[in-house]
Amino acid sequence: QSVLTQPPSVSGAPGQRVTISCTGSSSNIGAGYDVHWFQQLPGAAPKLLIYGNNNRPSGVPDRFSGSKSGTSASLAISGLQAEDDADYYCQSSDINSLGGRVFGGGTKLTVL
Amino acid sequence: EVQLVESGGGLVKPGGSLRLSCAASGFSFSTYSMNWVRQAPGKGLEWVSSIGTRSNYIYYAVLVKGRFTISRDNAKNSLFLQMNSLRAEDTAVYYCARDKEGRVRGVPGMDVWGQGTTVTVSS
């Protein structure tokens, strides 16, 4: 089991908006630690999508947005496109993992 | 171009050893903390180890502590992972990844990733 819990899969039609949740606890997200999101296209390395809860690196479309509240975080993707079909992972810190990074189990987004 | 290139993966028997390398280019390697992250076949991402800019801190995941050793050579812009006492469950693609600069609460995101090198532990 991953320290951070994500739904295994979500889906949406082109143009729609989907959200992916990342549920943690008082030892990670709820402790105030930042959440980061990664996109992994099939056969490729992960790519940083959102950092520090809601910041986009240069080059990431503003269709992608992040938020955090309490012990959970969310990634929202609006105006779904076929190329968004990928795996998405959240990542944060955890009090019980000295200096370590903890990942969510990942969510497969299928664009219908 | 900012780039990380891993090498050193391969097939190794259980109990064996392997040393992974990651060559950095296009950025000032010595000013960034670095990480190893792995992904078992069909599974999610798993953090393995992190190292500070001057090796001033080193952290390991519980599953690899005592068996893996992370190190870096800033003069050669290189990151390493020495893996000993390998087990079947260590089979994965191993990525090196750079920590993003900037203020953060907790650990940073990883903003540059290599293409990965595959490690297979099997008899």
Coordinates of C-alpha atoms in Angstrom, one line a residue:
Chain A
Q1 CA 0.0 0.0 0.0
S2 CA 1.2 3.5 -0.8
V3 CA 1.3 6.2 1.8
L4 CA -0.7 8.4 -0.5
T5 CA -3.9 7.0 -1.9
Q6 CA -5.0 7.7 -5.5
P7 CA -7.9 6.2 -7.5
P8 CA -6.5 3.5 -9.8
S9 CA -8.3 4.9 -12.8
V10 CA -10.4 7.9 -14.1
S11 CA -11.7 8.6 -17.5
G12 CA -13.3 11.4 -19.4
A13 CA -14.2 12.4 -22.9
P14 CA -12.3 15.0 -24.9
G15 CA -13.0 18.5 -23.8
Q16 CA -14.3 17.4 -20.4
R17 CA -12.8 18.2 -17.0
V18 CA -11.5 15.4 -14.7
T19 CA -9.9 15.5 -11.2
I20 CA -7.5 13.0 -9.6
S21 CA -7.4 12.9 -5.8
C22 CA -4.5 12.2 -3.6
T23 CA -5.4 11.3 0.0
G24 CA -2.8 11.4 2.7
S25 CA -2.8 11.8 6.5
S26 CA -1.6 14.0 9.3
S27 CA 1.9 12.7 8.8
N28 CA 2.3 13.9 5.2
I29 CA -0.1 16.2 3.4
G30 CA -1.9 17.1 6.6
A31 CA 1.4 18.1 8.2
G32 CA 1.6 21.0 5.7
Y33 CA 4.0 19.4 3.3
D34 CA 3.9 20.4 -0.4
V35 CA 2.4 18.1 -3.0
H36 CA 3.8 17.6 -6.4
W37 CA 2.3 15.8 -9.4
F38 CA 3.9 13.9 -12.3
Q39 CA 2.6 12.7 -15.6
Q40 CA 4.0 9.6 -17.2
L41 CA 3.1 8.9 -20.8
P42 CA 3.3 5.3 -22.0
G43 CA 6.9 4.1 -22.3
A44 CA 8.3 7.4 -21.1
A45 CA 10.0 8.8 -18.0
P46 CA 7.8 10.8 -15.5
K47 CA 7.5 14.5 -16.0
L48 CA 6.9 17.1 -13.4
L49 CA 3.5 18.6 -13.9
I50 CA 2.7 20.5 -10.8
Y51 CA 5.0 21.5 -7.9
G52 CA 4.4 23.1 -4.6
N53 CA 0.7 22.2 -4.7
N54 CA -0.4 24.5 -7.5
N55 CA 2.5 25.7 -9.5
R56 CA 3.2 24.7 -13.1
P57 CA 6.7 24.4 -14.5
S58 CA 7.4 26.3 -17.7
G59 CA 5.8 24.6 -20.7
V60 CA 2.9 22.9 -18.8
P61 CA -0.4 24.1 -20.2
D62 CA -2.8 25.9 -17.8
R63 CA -5.3 23.2 -18.4
F64 CA -3.5 21.5 -15.5
S65 CA -4.0 22.8 -12.0
G66 CA -3.4 21.6 -8.5
S67 CA -4.9 22.2 -5.1
K68 CA -4.5 21.1 -1.6
S69 CA -6.8 21.1 1.4
G70 CA -6.4 19.3 4.7
T71 CA -5.0 15.9 4.2
S72 CA -5.8 15.7 0.5
A73 CA -4.6 17.2 -2.8
S74 CA -6.2 17.2 -6.2
L75 CA -5.0 17.5 -9.8
A76 CA -7.6 18.9 -12.2
I77 CA -7.3 18.6 -16.0
S78 CA -9.7 20.7 -18.0
G79 CA -10.3 20.6 -21.8
L80 CA -9.2 16.9 -21.9
Q81 CA -7.1 16.0 -25.0
A82 CA -6.1 12.7 -26.3
E83 CA -2.5 13.3 -25.4
D84 CA -3.5 13.5 -21.7
D85 CA -4.0 9.8 -21.7
A86 CA -1.3 8.8 -19.2
D87 CA -0.5 7.8 -15.6
Y88 CA -0.5 10.5 -13.0
Y89 CA 1.3 10.3 -9.6
C90 CA 1.3 12.6 -6.6
Q91 CA 4.3 12.9 -4.3
S92 CA 4.9 14.5 -0.9
S93 CA 7.0 14.2 2.2
D94 CA 6.2 12.2 5.3
I95 CA 7.2 12.7 8.9
N96 CA 7.8 8.9 9.2
S97 CA 10.2 8.8 6.2
L98 CA 13.3 10.8 7.1
G99 CA 14.1 12.9 4.1
G100 CA 12.2 10.6 2.0
R101 CA 9.7 11.1 -0.8
V102 CA 6.4 9.3 -0.8
F103 CA 4.4 8.6 -3.9
G104 CA 0.8 7.9 -4.5
G105 CA 0.0 4.6 -6.2
G106 CA -0.7 6.3 -9.5
T107 CA -3.9 6.9 -11.5
K108 CA -4.4 5.9 -15.1
L109 CA -6.3 8.5 -17.0
T110 CA -8.2 7.2 -20.0
V111 CA -9.4 9.7 -22.6
L112 CA -12.4 8.1 -24.1
Chain B
E1 CA 20.2 20.9 -23.2
V2 CA 19.5 19.7 -19.6
Q3 CA 19.9 16.0 -19.6
L4 CA 20.4 12.9 -17.3
V5 CA 21.5 9.6 -18.8
E6 CA 21.5 6.4 -16.8
S7 CA 23.6 3.4 -17.5
G8 CA 24.7 0.2 -15.8
G9 CA 21.5 -1.8 -15.7
G10 CA 21.4 -5.4 -16.7
L11 CA 20.6 -9.0 -15.7
V12 CA 22.0 -10.1 -12.4
K13 CA 21.4 -13.2 -10.2
P14 CA 19.8 -12.9 -6.7
G15 CA 22.4 -11.9 -4.2
G16 CA 24.5 -10.2 -6.9
S17 CA 25.6 -6.6 -7.2
L18 CA 25.3 -3.9 -9.8
R19 CA 26.4 -0.2 -10.0
L20 CA 24.2 2.3 -11.8
S21 CA 25.5 5.6 -13.1
C22 CA 23.8 8.8 -14.1
A23 CA 25.6 11.3 -16.3
A24 CA 24.4 14.9 -16.0
S25 CA 24.8 17.6 -18.6
G26 CA 23.5 21.1 -19.4
F27 CA 23.3 22.3 -15.8
S28 CA 25.4 22.9 -12.8
F29 CA 25.2 19.4 -11.3
S30 CA 27.0 20.3 -8.1
T31 CA 24.3 22.7 -7.0
Y32 CA 21.4 20.2 -7.2
S33 CA 20.3 17.4 -4.8
M34 CA 19.6 14.2 -6.7
N35 CA 17.5 11.1 -6.4
W36 CA 17.0 7.6 -7.6
V37 CA 13.5 6.4 -8.2
R38 CA 12.4 3.0 -9.5
Q39 CA 9.4 1.5 -11.2
A40 CA 8.8 -2.3 -11.1
P41 CA 7.2 -3.7 -14.2
G42 CA 3.5 -2.6 -14.4
K43 CA 3.8 -0.8 -11.0
G44 CA 4.0 2.7 -9.7
L45 CA 6.9 5.0 -8.9
E46 CA 8.9 4.1 -5.8
W47 CA 11.5 6.5 -4.2
V48 CA 14.8 4.8 -3.6
S49 CA 17.4 7.3 -2.3
S50 CA 18.4 11.0 -2.2
I51 CA 21.7 12.8 -1.8
G52 CA 22.5 16.4 -1.0
T53 CA 24.7 18.7 -3.2
R54 CA 27.9 17.9 -1.3
S55 CA 26.8 14.5 -0.1
N56 CA 25.9 16.4 3.1
Y57 CA 22.8 14.3 3.5
I58 CA 21.9 10.9 2.3
Y59 CA 18.5 9.1 2.7
Y60 CA 17.3 5.6 1.7
A61 CA 14.0 3.9 1.5
V62 CA 13.5 1.2 4.1
L63 CA 13.5 -1.6 1.6
V64 CA 17.0 -0.8 0.3
K65 CA 18.7 0.6 3.4
G66 CA 21.8 -1.4 4.2
R67 CA 22.0 -2.9 0.6
F68 CA 22.2 0.2 -1.6
T69 CA 24.6 3.1 -1.5
I70 CA 24.1 6.4 -3.3
S71 CA 27.1 8.6 -4.1
R72 CA 28.0 11.4 -6.4
D73 CA 31.1 12.9 -8.1
N74 CA 30.6 16.5 -8.7
A75 CA 33.8 16.9 -10.6
K76 CA 32.5 14.3 -13.1
N77 CA 28.9 15.4 -13.0
S78 CA 27.8 11.9 -12.1
L79 CA 25.5 10.2 -9.7
F80 CA 25.8 6.5 -8.7
L81 CA 23.8 3.8 -7.0
Q82 CA 25.7 0.7 -5.8
M83 CA 23.3 -2.1 -5.3
N84 CA 24.3 -5.2 -3.3
S85 CA 22.5 -8.3 -2.2
L86 CA 20.0 -7.8 -5.0
R87 CA 16.6 -9.5 -4.7
A88 CA 13.9 -10.4 -7.3
E89 CA 11.8 -7.6 -6.0
D90 CA 14.5 -5.1 -6.9
T91 CA 13.7 -5.7 -10.6
A92 CA 12.7 -2.4 -12.0
V93 CA 13.5 0.5 -14.3
Y94 CA 15.7 2.9 -12.3
Y95 CA 15.5 6.6 -12.9
C96 CA 17.8 9.3 -11.7
A97 CA 16.0 12.6 -11.1
R98 CA 17.0 16.1 -10.1
D99 CA 15.4 18.0 -7.3
K100 CA 13.8 21.3 -8.3
E101 CA 15.3 24.4 -6.9
G102 CA 13.3 26.8 -4.7
R103 CA 11.6 27.1 -1.4
V104 CA 9.4 24.2 -0.5
R105 CA 7.7 22.7 2.6
G106 CA 9.1 19.3 2.8
V107 CA 10.9 17.7 -0.1
P108 CA 11.0 19.3 -3.6
G109 CA 9.5 17.9 -6.7
M110 CA 11.8 16.3 -9.3
D111 CA 12.0 18.4 -12.4
V112 CA 14.5 16.5 -14.6
W113 CA 14.4 12.8 -15.2
G114 CA 16.6 10.4 -17.1
Q115 CA 15.2 7.8 -19.5
G116 CA 15.9 5.0 -17.0
T117 CA 18.0 1.9 -16.9
T118 CA 16.5 -1.6 -16.5
V119 CA 17.7 -3.9 -13.7
T120 CA 16.5 -7.5 -13.8
V121 CA 17.3 -9.8 -10.9
S122 CA 16.7 -13.4 -11.8
S123 CA 18.4 -16.8 -11.7

